[in-house]
């Protein structure tokens, strides 16, 4: 099934209230350096394009770029790695957000129950932990609060390793946004917001990557 | 989903007369057992039976055809005939004013292509005739307000307030066996069989508006219209507590369910989320499901999570405190004013904490008095009471030993049994008066059902939980239900 580009996916989610990490889409390596200077180091650079889905597997994500020279080098490398199949491409520059806690949120269509909203603990251990809850679209604010409450790993949601507690209201907004998005457009078959990093500054969950899949 | 057939459900659960179609004189056949159970369990309406060859079964002269019976005397037909006979049978039944048919007959949706076609024809015919079609391939229906035991299996449970609907007939039996064992009774129970026209949610819909039913207890396996089921269950749970047991929670269980009912299973976590969202309280196993339902049926509805443990022995209290802490309930902090009040009733060695461990300091009236003080306190929502029946257990040993009744034994045995009876009665009375659950838990209810303590709990109409953990689990189900309602009613004004 076709997917929207990362930029388009994020734009759609932001429209429905999902808080996004500030980022810029630029056409050249020089513009990438300018964007990085503006947002402050370190930054992340990724290749963006409508047809690009598996960026990590293709090495199209460059993390922890600490200065202008490394941003220039990374952006040049990304642009030259694009293949004709990728179509029109740009470079996405975003602050390198480092939090100890990652969540995942999304929307999935269940064979029996139709569209659902999902929330889970993310990160490298996510698959082993399998701490994930679902609700059917549409959800209410109370449902969203209860989803958060139902995660088993509650300690991760409180104050953690010197970082503030997860801002539950913001997380509720993410879940409600996913529900509204799914309800508004029945052609959307899945949404994957992964990772949703809990900001070490204010506990707000910020979508760092997002992928929207639509029915062909 | 067909429109709700109110007259059909009335005929199924409160029939003025029942016809057993395919009654048999062979006591091993369903057609015999069904008629026997209807006649033997006290049903007071008219009963007739049909048999292809005529003759007498259990003292009833059978008719060879429904057409030969009086019209407007019977409104339920209990069908034990082969599938091939049932089309003519339903047409004849409709002419006699019959409004509901329970089909035990096999050979339908569970029996390959031809069976599926026959089942579709049956559904269409019943709709055309305006007959509520229950089954086929089901075990039967029980309705204690009508003293009706129209089923091909045992037991007939005591009367009570639990309404049971199940996708699997044997779970109806399991729940009813637990009702017999515990004394906590059943209002209605039905096995949906193939659920050709009437499914579990349809029966639950009837229970939701049934004055004899306080709580619905359902067993589900597969789901065919998940979204529709969600909407219906949510509407039902808004009116009454709904306890659900779901088969096929694991991939192994799902494969078994697919071959059992032919329905597809969802990811269990989606199903679980659906339950939470609908206000259904989902149980992990059959005993947990029954005990949750029995709690809703016999305890006052819970108002909050703050739970106090009252125990005559320390170890039990510790384990129970662990169970509460690991649950969605709250191990209440013992309020200072309550502490001071209890100080006046007990020697200083009592725990002065929650769990309230009486530490053997109780005298004749301590337990009822402490139960009362705790239950009346505004910062307490529920009590788990442990230690009932210990003295009566010793009393049994004294009674059965070779020194009885001498050496003052007779008198002390009577005293202990009188005391445990009083404590059980006090727990029920104080609970009813304060509107707060008091859950009495002791394994003596299983070890010795004749022990005066558990026996008095049963006589009070309540469940004697066999362990404190099971009492806590039941209470947690009550809290999930209460919390769901509280949160939503606040929003809805």
CSV table of N, CA, C and O in Angstrom, one decimal, chain B residues 148-204:
chain,number,residue,atom,x,y,z
B,148,UNK,N,-38.3,-22.3,34.8
B,148,UNK,CA,-38.1,-23.1,33.6
B,148,UNK,C,-36.7,-23.6,33.4
B,148,UNK,O,-35.7,-22.9,33.5
B,149,UNK,N,-36.6,-24.9,33.2
B,149,UNK,CA,-35.4,-25.6,32.9
B,149,UNK,C,-35.5,-26.3,31.6
B,149,UNK,O,-35.7,-27.6,31.6
B,150,UNK,N,-35.5,-25.6,30.5
B,150,UNK,CA,-35.7,-26.2,29.2
B,150,UNK,C,-34.3,-26.5,28.6
B,150,UNK,O,-33.8,-25.6,27.8
B,151,UNK,N,-33.6,-27.5,29.0
B,151,UNK,CA,-32.3,-27.8,28.5
B,151,UNK,C,-32.0,-29.3,28.5
B,151,UNK,O,-32.6,-30.0,29.3
B,152,UNK,N,-31.0,-29.7,27.7
B,152,UNK,CA,-30.7,-31.1,27.6
B,152,UNK,C,-29.6,-31.5,28.5
B,152,UNK,O,-29.0,-32.5,28.3
B,153,UNK,N,-29.2,-30.6,29.4
B,153,UNK,CA,-28.2,-30.9,30.4
B,153,UNK,C,-28.6,-30.3,31.7
B,153,UNK,O,-29.5,-29.6,31.8
B,154,UNK,N,-27.8,-30.7,32.8
B,154,UNK,CA,-28.0,-30.2,34.1
B,154,UNK,C,-27.0,-29.0,34.2
B,154,UNK,O,-26.2,-28.8,33.4
B,155,UNK,N,-27.1,-28.2,35.3
B,155,UNK,CA,-28.1,-28.3,36.4
B,155,UNK,C,-29.2,-27.3,36.3
B,155,UNK,O,-29.2,-26.5,35.3
B,156,UNK,N,-30.1,-27.3,37.2
B,156,UNK,CA,-31.1,-26.2,37.3
B,156,UNK,C,-30.6,-25.4,38.5
B,156,UNK,O,-30.5,-25.9,39.7
B,157,UNK,N,-30.1,-24.2,38.3
B,157,UNK,CA,-29.5,-23.4,39.4
B,157,UNK,C,-30.5,-22.8,40.3
B,157,UNK,O,-31.6,-22.7,40.0
B,158,UNK,N,-30.0,-22.3,41.5
B,158,UNK,CA,-30.9,-21.6,42.4
B,158,UNK,C,-31.2,-20.2,41.7
B,158,UNK,O,-30.5,-19.7,40.9
B,159,UNK,N,-32.4,-19.7,42.1
B,159,UNK,CA,-32.8,-18.4,41.6
B,159,UNK,C,-31.9,-17.3,42.1
B,159,UNK,O,-31.4,-17.3,43.2
B,160,UNK,N,-31.7,-16.3,41.3
B,160,UNK,CA,-30.8,-15.2,41.6
B,160,UNK,C,-30.8,-14.1,40.5
B,160,UNK,O,-31.7,-14.1,39.7
B,161,UNK,N,-29.8,-13.3,40.5
B,161,UNK,CA,-29.8,-12.1,39.7
B,161,UNK,C,-28.8,-12.1,38.5
B,161,UNK,O,-28.6,-11.1,37.9
B,162,UNK,N,-28.1,-13.2,38.3
B,162,UNK,CA,-27.1,-13.3,37.2
B,162,UNK,C,-27.8,-13.7,35.9
B,162,UNK,O,-28.4,-14.8,35.9
B,163,UNK,N,-27.6,-13.0,34.9
B,163,UNK,CA,-28.1,-13.4,33.6
B,163,UNK,C,-27.0,-13.9,32.7
B,163,UNK,O,-26.0,-13.1,32.5
B,164,UNK,N,-27.1,-15.1,32.2
B,164,UNK,CA,-25.9,-15.7,31.5
B,164,UNK,C,-26.3,-15.9,30.0
B,164,UNK,O,-27.4,-16.4,29.7
B,165,UNK,N,-25.3,-15.6,29.2
B,165,UNK,CA,-25.5,-15.9,27.8
B,165,UNK,C,-24.1,-16.3,27.3
B,165,UNK,O,-23.1,-15.7,27.6
B,166,UNK,N,-24.1,-17.4,26.5
B,166,UNK,CA,-22.8,-18.0,26.1
B,166,UNK,C,-22.8,-18.5,24.7
B,166,UNK,O,-23.8,-19.1,24.2
B,167,UNK,N,-21.7,-18.3,24.0
B,167,UNK,CA,-21.5,-18.9,22.7
B,167,UNK,C,-21.2,-20.4,22.8
B,167,UNK,O,-21.2,-21.0,21.8
B,168,UNK,N,-20.9,-20.8,24.0
B,168,UNK,CA,-20.6,-22.2,24.2
B,168,UNK,C,-21.5,-22.8,25.3
B,168,UNK,O,-21.5,-22.2,26.4
B,169,UNK,N,-22.3,-23.8,25.0
B,169,UNK,CA,-23.3,-24.3,25.9
B,169,UNK,C,-22.7,-24.8,27.2
B,169,UNK,O,-23.2,-24.6,28.3
B,170,UNK,N,-21.5,-25.4,27.1
B,170,UNK,CA,-20.9,-26.0,28.3
B,170,UNK,C,-20.5,-24.9,29.3
B,170,UNK,O,-20.4,-25.2,30.5
B,171,UNK,N,-20.2,-23.7,28.8
B,171,UNK,CA,-19.9,-22.6,29.8
B,171,UNK,C,-21.2,-22.2,30.6
B,171,UNK,O,-21.1,-21.8,31.7
B,172,UNK,N,-22.4,-22.3,29.9
B,172,UNK,CA,-23.6,-22.1,30.7
B,172,UNK,C,-23.7,-23.1,31.8
B,172,UNK,O,-24.0,-22.7,33.0
B,173,UNK,N,-23.4,-24.3,31.5
B,173,UNK,CA,-23.4,-25.4,32.6
B,173,UNK,C,-22.4,-25.0,33.7
B,173,UNK,O,-22.6,-25.1,34.9
B,174,UNK,N,-21.2,-24.6,33.2
B,174,UNK,CA,-20.1,-24.3,34.2
B,174,UNK,C,-20.5,-23.2,35.2
B,174,UNK,O,-20.4,-23.3,36.4
B,175,UNK,N,-21.0,-22.1,34.6
B,175,UNK,CA,-21.5,-21.0,35.4
B,175,UNK,C,-22.6,-21.5,36.4
B,175,UNK,O,-22.6,-21.1,37.5
B,176,UNK,N,-23.5,-22.3,35.9
B,176,UNK,CA,-24.6,-22.7,36.7
B,176,UNK,C,-24.2,-23.7,37.8
B,176,UNK,O,-24.7,-23.7,38.9
B,177,UNK,N,-23.2,-24.5,37.4
B,177,UNK,CA,-22.6,-25.4,38.5
B,177,UNK,C,-22.0,-24.6,39.6
B,177,UNK,O,-22.1,-24.9,40.8
B,178,UNK,N,-21.4,-23.5,39.2
B,178,UNK,CA,-20.8,-22.6,40.3
B,178,UNK,C,-21.9,-21.9,41.1
B,178,UNK,O,-21.7,-21.7,42.3
B,179,UNK,N,-23.0,-21.7,40.4
B,179,UNK,CA,-24.1,-21.1,41.1
B,179,UNK,C,-24.7,-22.1,42.1
B,179,UNK,O,-25.0,-21.7,43.3
B,180,UNK,N,-24.8,-23.4,41.7
B,180,UNK,CA,-25.2,-24.4,42.7
B,180,UNK,C,-24.3,-24.5,43.8
B,180,UNK,O,-24.7,-24.5,45.0
B,181,UNK,N,-23.0,-24.5,43.5
B,181,UNK,CA,-22.0,-24.7,44.6
B,181,UNK,C,-22.0,-23.5,45.6
B,181,UNK,O,-21.9,-23.7,46.8
B,182,UNK,N,-22.1,-22.3,45.0
B,182,UNK,CA,-21.9,-21.1,45.9
B,182,UNK,C,-23.2,-20.7,46.5
B,182,UNK,O,-23.3,-19.9,47.5
B,183,UNK,N,-24.3,-21.1,45.9
B,183,UNK,CA,-25.6,-20.6,46.3
B,183,UNK,C,-26.0,-19.3,45.8
B,183,UNK,O,-27.1,-18.7,46.0
B,184,UNK,N,-25.1,-18.6,45.0
B,184,UNK,CA,-25.5,-17.4,44.4
B,184,UNK,C,-26.1,-17.7,43.0
B,184,UNK,O,-25.5,-18.3,42.1
B,185,UNK,N,-27.4,-17.3,42.9
B,185,UNK,CA,-28.2,-17.8,41.9
B,185,UNK,C,-28.3,-17.0,40.6
B,185,UNK,O,-27.6,-16.0,40.4
B,186,UNK,N,-29.1,-17.6,39.7
B,186,UNK,CA,-29.2,-17.1,38.3
B,186,UNK,C,-30.6,-16.7,38.0
B,186,UNK,O,-31.5,-17.3,38.5
B,187,UNK,N,-30.7,-15.7,37.2
B,187,UNK,CA,-32.1,-15.3,36.7
B,187,UNK,C,-32.4,-16.0,35.4
B,187,UNK,O,-33.3,-16.8,35.3
B,188,UNK,N,-31.6,-15.8,34.4
B,188,UNK,CA,-31.8,-16.4,33.1
B,188,UNK,C,-30.4,-17.0,32.6
B,188,UNK,O,-29.4,-16.4,32.9
B,189,UNK,N,-30.5,-18.0,31.8
B,189,UNK,CA,-29.3,-18.5,31.2
B,189,UNK,C,-29.6,-19.1,29.9
B,189,UNK,O,-30.6,-19.8,29.7
B,190,UNK,N,-28.8,-18.9,28.9
B,190,UNK,CA,-29.1,-19.4,27.6
B,190,UNK,C,-27.8,-19.7,26.8
B,190,UNK,O,-26.8,-19.0,26.9
B,191,UNK,N,-27.8,-20.8,26.1
B,191,UNK,CA,-26.7,-21.2,25.2
B,191,UNK,C,-27.1,-20.8,23.8
B,191,UNK,O,-28.2,-21.2,23.3
B,192,UNK,N,-26.3,-20.0,23.2
B,192,UNK,CA,-26.7,-19.4,21.9
B,192,UNK,C,-26.5,-20.4,20.7
B,192,UNK,O,-27.0,-20.2,19.6
B,193,UNK,N,-25.8,-21.5,21.0
B,193,UNK,CA,-25.6,-22.5,20.0
B,193,UNK,C,-25.0,-21.9,18.8
B,193,UNK,O,-24.0,-21.2,18.9
B,194,UNK,N,-25.5,-22.2,17.6
B,194,UNK,CA,-24.9,-21.6,16.4
B,194,UNK,C,-25.2,-20.1,16.2
B,194,UNK,O,-24.8,-19.5,15.3
B,195,UNK,N,-26.1,-19.6,17.1
B,195,UNK,CA,-26.5,-18.2,17.0
B,195,UNK,C,-26.9,-17.8,15.6
B,195,UNK,O,-26.6,-16.7,15.2
B,196,UNK,N,-27.7,-18.7,15.0
B,196,UNK,CA,-28.1,-18.4,13.6
B,196,UNK,C,-28.8,-17.1,13.4
B,196,UNK,O,-28.5,-16.3,12.5
B,197,UNK,N,-29.8,-16.8,14.3
B,197,UNK,CA,-30.5,-15.6,14.2
B,197,UNK,C,-30.4,-14.8,15.5
B,197,UNK,O,-30.6,-13.5,15.4
B,198,UNK,N,-30.1,-15.4,16.6
B,198,UNK,CA,-30.1,-14.7,17.9
B,198,UNK,C,-28.7,-15.0,18.5
B,198,UNK,O,-28.4,-16.1,18.8
B,199,UNK,N,-28.0,-13.9,18.7
B,199,UNK,CA,-26.6,-14.1,19.3
B,199,UNK,C,-26.5,-13.6,20.7
B,199,UNK,O,-27.5,-13.2,21.3
B,200,UNK,N,-25.3,-13.8,21.3
B,200,UNK,CA,-25.1,-13.5,22.7
B,200,UNK,C,-25.5,-12.0,23.0
B,200,UNK,O,-26.2,-11.8,24.0
B,201,UNK,N,-25.2,-11.1,22.1
B,201,UNK,CA,-25.5,-9.7,22.4
B,201,UNK,C,-27.1,-9.5,22.4
B,201,UNK,O,-27.6,-8.6,23.1
B,202,UNK,N,-27.8,-10.3,21.6
B,202,UNK,CA,-29.3,-10.2,21.7
B,202,UNK,C,-29.8,-10.6,23.0
B,202,UNK,O,-30.7,-9.9,23.6
B,203,UNK,N,-29.3,-11.7,23.6
B,203,UNK,CA,-29.8,-12.1,24.9
B,203,UNK,C,-29.4,-11.1,25.9
B,203,UNK,O,-30.2,-10.7,26.8
B,204,UNK,N,-28.2,-10.5,25.8
B,204,UNK,CA,-27.7,-9.5,26.8
B,204,UNK,C,-28.6,-8.3,26.7
B,204,UNK,O,-28.9,-7.7,27.7
